[in-house]
Amino acid sequence: MSDIITSISYDESLHLVLVKLTGTASSTDVIRNYDVITRYAHARQCQKLLIDVTELRHRYAAVEVIDVILAIKDKLAGYAVARVVGFDGYLHDLLIQNAKRFSLNAENFECFKKAKNWLEKAA
């Protein structure tokens, strides 16, 4: 497990992977963590990811967001990704906007309940 991923688990009743990310992440950290997360989900045949990034701070420039998306878009194809973000969401919003440009099924939410509800309806 990565030092940014503080917890990762599979909820069989909801059929989703729950992930908590904390600390400070470079663009390389983000890419590496999505590798870990998608491998974990794939091993459980799960296509729904609920990722808590409320305590994660990005340590890279906004111009690197497109590089991150290009590096993870193929890994996330076929997944529904609900991200619970904090108030400091500029880079989080930028990530989602660019993810949608590449047809990734991803959304940001301010609370777990809305994120979970969205995932329950996601195909």
PDB file of C-alpha atoms in Angstrom:
ATOM      1  CA  MET A   1       0.000   0.000   0.000  1.00  0.00           C
ATOM      2  CA  SER A   2       1.099   3.586  -0.608  1.00  0.00           C
ATOM      3  CA  ASP A   3       1.748   6.140   2.117  1.00  0.00           C
ATOM      4  CA  ILE A   4      -0.965   8.333   0.566  1.00  0.00           C
ATOM      5  CA  ILE A   5      -3.568   5.525   0.738  1.00  0.00           C
ATOM      6  CA  THR A   6      -4.374   5.273   4.426  1.00  0.00           C
ATOM      7  CA  SER A   7      -7.117   2.704   3.941  1.00  0.00           C
ATOM      8  CA  ILE A   8      -8.604   0.601   1.175  1.00  0.00           C
ATOM      9  CA  SER A   9     -11.394  -1.910   1.582  1.00  0.00           C
ATOM     10  CA  TYR A  10     -14.119  -3.681  -0.315  1.00  0.00           C
ATOM     11  CA  ASP A  11     -17.720  -3.385   0.849  1.00  0.00           C
ATOM     12  CA  GLU A  12     -19.398  -6.521  -0.446  1.00  0.00           C
ATOM     13  CA  SER A  13     -22.906  -5.390   0.511  1.00  0.00           C
ATOM     14  CA  LEU A  14     -22.570  -2.204  -1.568  1.00  0.00           C
ATOM     15  CA  HIS A  15     -20.208  -3.780  -4.112  1.00  0.00           C
ATOM     16  CA  LEU A  16     -17.786  -0.875  -4.014  1.00  0.00           C
ATOM     17  CA  VAL A  17     -14.202  -0.155  -3.082  1.00  0.00           C
ATOM     18  CA  LEU A  18     -13.716   2.437  -0.344  1.00  0.00           C
ATOM     19  CA  VAL A  19     -10.460   4.390  -0.307  1.00  0.00           C
ATOM     20  CA  LYS A  20      -9.123   7.076   2.036  1.00  0.00           C
ATOM     21  CA  LEU A  21      -6.235   9.234   0.795  1.00  0.00           C
ATOM     22  CA  THR A  22      -4.354  11.593   3.108  1.00  0.00           C
ATOM     23  CA  GLY A  23      -1.212  13.679   3.052  1.00  0.00           C
ATOM     24  CA  THR A  24       0.383  15.473   0.147  1.00  0.00           C
ATOM     25  CA  ALA A  25       0.560  13.973  -3.323  1.00  0.00           C
ATOM     26  CA  SER A  26       2.653  14.760  -6.373  1.00  0.00           C
ATOM     27  CA  SER A  27       1.280  13.984  -9.818  1.00  0.00           C
ATOM     28  CA  THR A  28       3.355  10.774  -9.791  1.00  0.00           C
ATOM     29  CA  ASP A  29       1.803   9.813  -6.431  1.00  0.00           C
ATOM     30  CA  VAL A  30      -1.699  10.275  -7.847  1.00  0.00           C
ATOM     31  CA  ILE A  31      -0.926   8.086 -10.864  1.00  0.00           C
ATOM     32  CA  ARG A  32       0.690   5.394  -8.703  1.00  0.00           C
ATOM     33  CA  ASN A  33      -2.246   5.418  -6.267  1.00  0.00           C
ATOM     34  CA  TYR A  34      -4.793   4.934  -9.044  1.00  0.00           C
ATOM     35  CA  ASP A  35      -2.705   1.925 -10.143  1.00  0.00           C
ATOM     36  CA  VAL A  36      -3.017   0.439  -6.646  1.00  0.00           C
ATOM     37  CA  ILE A  37      -6.724   1.265  -6.375  1.00  0.00           C
ATOM     38  CA  THR A  38      -7.686  -0.187  -9.758  1.00  0.00           C
ATOM     39  CA  ARG A  39      -5.646  -3.370  -9.182  1.00  0.00           C
ATOM     40  CA  TYR A  40      -7.391  -3.823  -5.831  1.00  0.00           C
ATOM     41  CA  ALA A  41     -10.832  -3.240  -7.414  1.00  0.00           C
ATOM     42  CA  HIS A  42     -10.083  -5.494 -10.388  1.00  0.00           C
ATOM     43  CA  ALA A  43      -9.095  -8.355  -8.056  1.00  0.00           C
ATOM     44  CA  ARG A  44     -12.571  -8.045  -6.478  1.00  0.00           C
ATOM     45  CA  GLN A  45     -14.370  -7.621  -9.816  1.00  0.00           C
ATOM     46  CA  CYS A  46     -15.656  -4.255  -8.645  1.00  0.00           C
ATOM     47  CA  GLN A  47     -16.203  -1.282 -10.948  1.00  0.00           C
ATOM     48  CA  LYS A  48     -17.311   1.281  -8.330  1.00  0.00           C
ATOM     49  CA  LEU A  49     -14.818   3.397  -6.408  1.00  0.00           C
ATOM     50  CA  LEU A  50     -15.627   5.710  -3.507  1.00  0.00           C
ATOM     51  CA  ILE A  51     -12.512   7.765  -2.835  1.00  0.00           C
ATOM     52  CA  ASP A  52     -12.207  10.155   0.104  1.00  0.00           C
ATOM     53  CA  VAL A  53      -9.729  12.912  -0.743  1.00  0.00           C
ATOM     54  CA  THR A  54     -10.889  15.391   1.895  1.00  0.00           C
ATOM     55  CA  GLU A  55      -7.498  15.182   3.634  1.00  0.00           C
ATOM     56  CA  LEU A  56      -5.359  15.002   0.486  1.00  0.00           C
ATOM     57  CA  ARG A  57      -3.404  18.014  -0.746  1.00  0.00           C
ATOM     58  CA  HIS A  58      -1.956  18.145  -4.228  1.00  0.00           C
ATOM     59  CA  ARG A  59       1.703  19.094  -4.597  1.00  0.00           C
ATOM     60  CA  TYR A  60       1.752  19.808  -8.303  1.00  0.00           C
ATOM     61  CA  ALA A  61       0.803  22.587 -10.675  1.00  0.00           C
ATOM     62  CA  ALA A  62      -2.560  22.844 -12.398  1.00  0.00           C
ATOM     63  CA  VAL A  63      -0.821  22.406 -15.773  1.00  0.00           C
ATOM     64  CA  GLU A  64       0.109  18.845 -14.717  1.00  0.00           C
ATOM     65  CA  VAL A  65      -3.550  17.833 -14.381  1.00  0.00           C
ATOM     66  CA  ILE A  66      -3.811  16.877 -18.055  1.00  0.00           C
ATOM     67  CA  ASP A  67      -0.723  14.656 -17.701  1.00  0.00           C
ATOM     68  CA  VAL A  68      -2.337  12.921 -14.727  1.00  0.00           C
ATOM     69  CA  ILE A  69      -5.571  12.340 -16.650  1.00  0.00           C
ATOM     70  CA  LEU A  70      -3.699  11.040 -19.693  1.00  0.00           C
ATOM     71  CA  ALA A  71      -1.806   8.613 -17.435  1.00  0.00           C
ATOM     72  CA  ILE A  72      -4.900   7.277 -15.625  1.00  0.00           C
ATOM     73  CA  LYS A  73      -7.688   7.477 -18.232  1.00  0.00           C
ATOM     74  CA  ASP A  74      -7.164   3.940 -19.554  1.00  0.00           C
ATOM     75  CA  LYS A  75      -6.920   2.522 -16.019  1.00  0.00           C
ATOM     76  CA  LEU A  76     -10.237   4.144 -15.047  1.00  0.00           C
ATOM     77  CA  ALA A  77     -12.164   3.251 -18.208  1.00  0.00           C
ATOM     78  CA  GLY A  78     -15.194   1.235 -17.145  1.00  0.00           C
ATOM     79  CA  TYR A  79     -15.082   2.410 -13.516  1.00  0.00           C
ATOM     80  CA  ALA A  80     -17.510   4.726 -11.757  1.00  0.00           C
ATOM     81  CA  VAL A  81     -15.455   7.013  -9.507  1.00  0.00           C
ATOM     82  CA  ALA A  82     -17.098   9.094  -6.771  1.00  0.00           C
ATOM     83  CA  ARG A  83     -14.614  11.397  -5.036  1.00  0.00           C
ATOM     84  CA  VAL A  84     -15.484  13.067  -1.725  1.00  0.00           C
ATOM     85  CA  VAL A  85     -13.589  16.360  -1.715  1.00  0.00           C
ATOM     86  CA  GLY A  86     -13.009  19.065   0.876  1.00  0.00           C
ATOM     87  CA  PHE A  87     -13.555  22.773   0.552  1.00  0.00           C
ATOM     88  CA  ASP A  88     -10.182  23.380  -1.104  1.00  0.00           C
ATOM     89  CA  GLY A  89     -11.303  21.762  -4.308  1.00  0.00           C
ATOM     90  CA  TYR A  90      -9.720  23.745  -7.160  1.00  0.00           C
ATOM     91  CA  LEU A  91      -7.413  20.952  -8.342  1.00  0.00           C
ATOM     92  CA  HIS A  92     -10.088  18.350  -7.579  1.00  0.00           C
ATOM     93  CA  ASP A  93     -12.537  20.240  -9.808  1.00  0.00           C
ATOM     94  CA  LEU A  94      -9.924  20.588 -12.523  1.00  0.00           C
ATOM     95  CA  LEU A  95      -9.242  16.842 -12.404  1.00  0.00           C
ATOM     96  CA  ILE A  96     -12.936  16.000 -12.823  1.00  0.00           C
ATOM     97  CA  GLN A  97     -13.428  18.514 -15.648  1.00  0.00           C
ATOM     98  CA  ASN A  98     -10.533  16.977 -17.554  1.00  0.00           C
ATOM     99  CA  ALA A  99     -11.620  13.423 -16.719  1.00  0.00           C
ATOM    100  CA  LYS A 100     -14.989  14.139 -18.326  1.00  0.00           C
ATOM    101  CA  ARG A 101     -13.219  15.373 -21.460  1.00  0.00           C
ATOM    102  CA  PHE A 102     -11.921  11.806 -21.803  1.00  0.00           C
ATOM    103  CA  SER A 103     -15.354  10.275 -21.067  1.00  0.00           C
ATOM    104  CA  LEU A 104     -14.445   8.999 -17.610  1.00  0.00           C
ATOM    105  CA  ASN A 105     -17.408   8.315 -15.322  1.00  0.00           C
ATOM    106  CA  ALA A 106     -16.268  10.419 -12.372  1.00  0.00           C
ATOM    107  CA  GLU A 107     -17.832  12.993 -10.074  1.00  0.00           C
ATOM    108  CA  ASN A 108     -16.846  15.066  -7.051  1.00  0.00           C
ATOM    109  CA  PHE A 109     -19.119  15.220  -4.006  1.00  0.00           C
ATOM    110  CA  GLU A 110     -19.048  17.130  -0.744  1.00  0.00           C
ATOM    111  CA  CYS A 111     -20.569  14.294   1.306  1.00  0.00           C
ATOM    112  CA  PHE A 112     -20.393  10.512   1.447  1.00  0.00           C
ATOM    113  CA  LYS A 113     -24.153  10.011   1.238  1.00  0.00           C
ATOM    114  CA  LYS A 114     -24.472  11.763  -2.128  1.00  0.00           C
ATOM    115  CA  ALA A 115     -21.365   9.983  -3.436  1.00  0.00           C
ATOM    116  CA  LYS A 116     -22.701   6.592  -2.347  1.00  0.00           C
ATOM    117  CA  ASN A 117     -26.151   7.303  -3.845  1.00  0.00           C
ATOM    118  CA  TRP A 118     -24.568   8.287  -7.158  1.00  0.00           C
ATOM    119  CA  LEU A 119     -22.502   5.081  -7.186  1.00  0.00           C
ATOM    120  CA  GLU A 120     -25.543   2.948  -6.457  1.00  0.00           C
ATOM    121  CA  LYS A 121     -27.144   4.323  -9.633  1.00  0.00           C
ATOM    122  CA  ALA A 122     -23.965   4.200 -11.735  1.00  0.00           C
ATOM    123  CA  ALA A 123     -23.834   1.545 -14.406  1.00  0.00           C
TER     124      ALA A 123
END
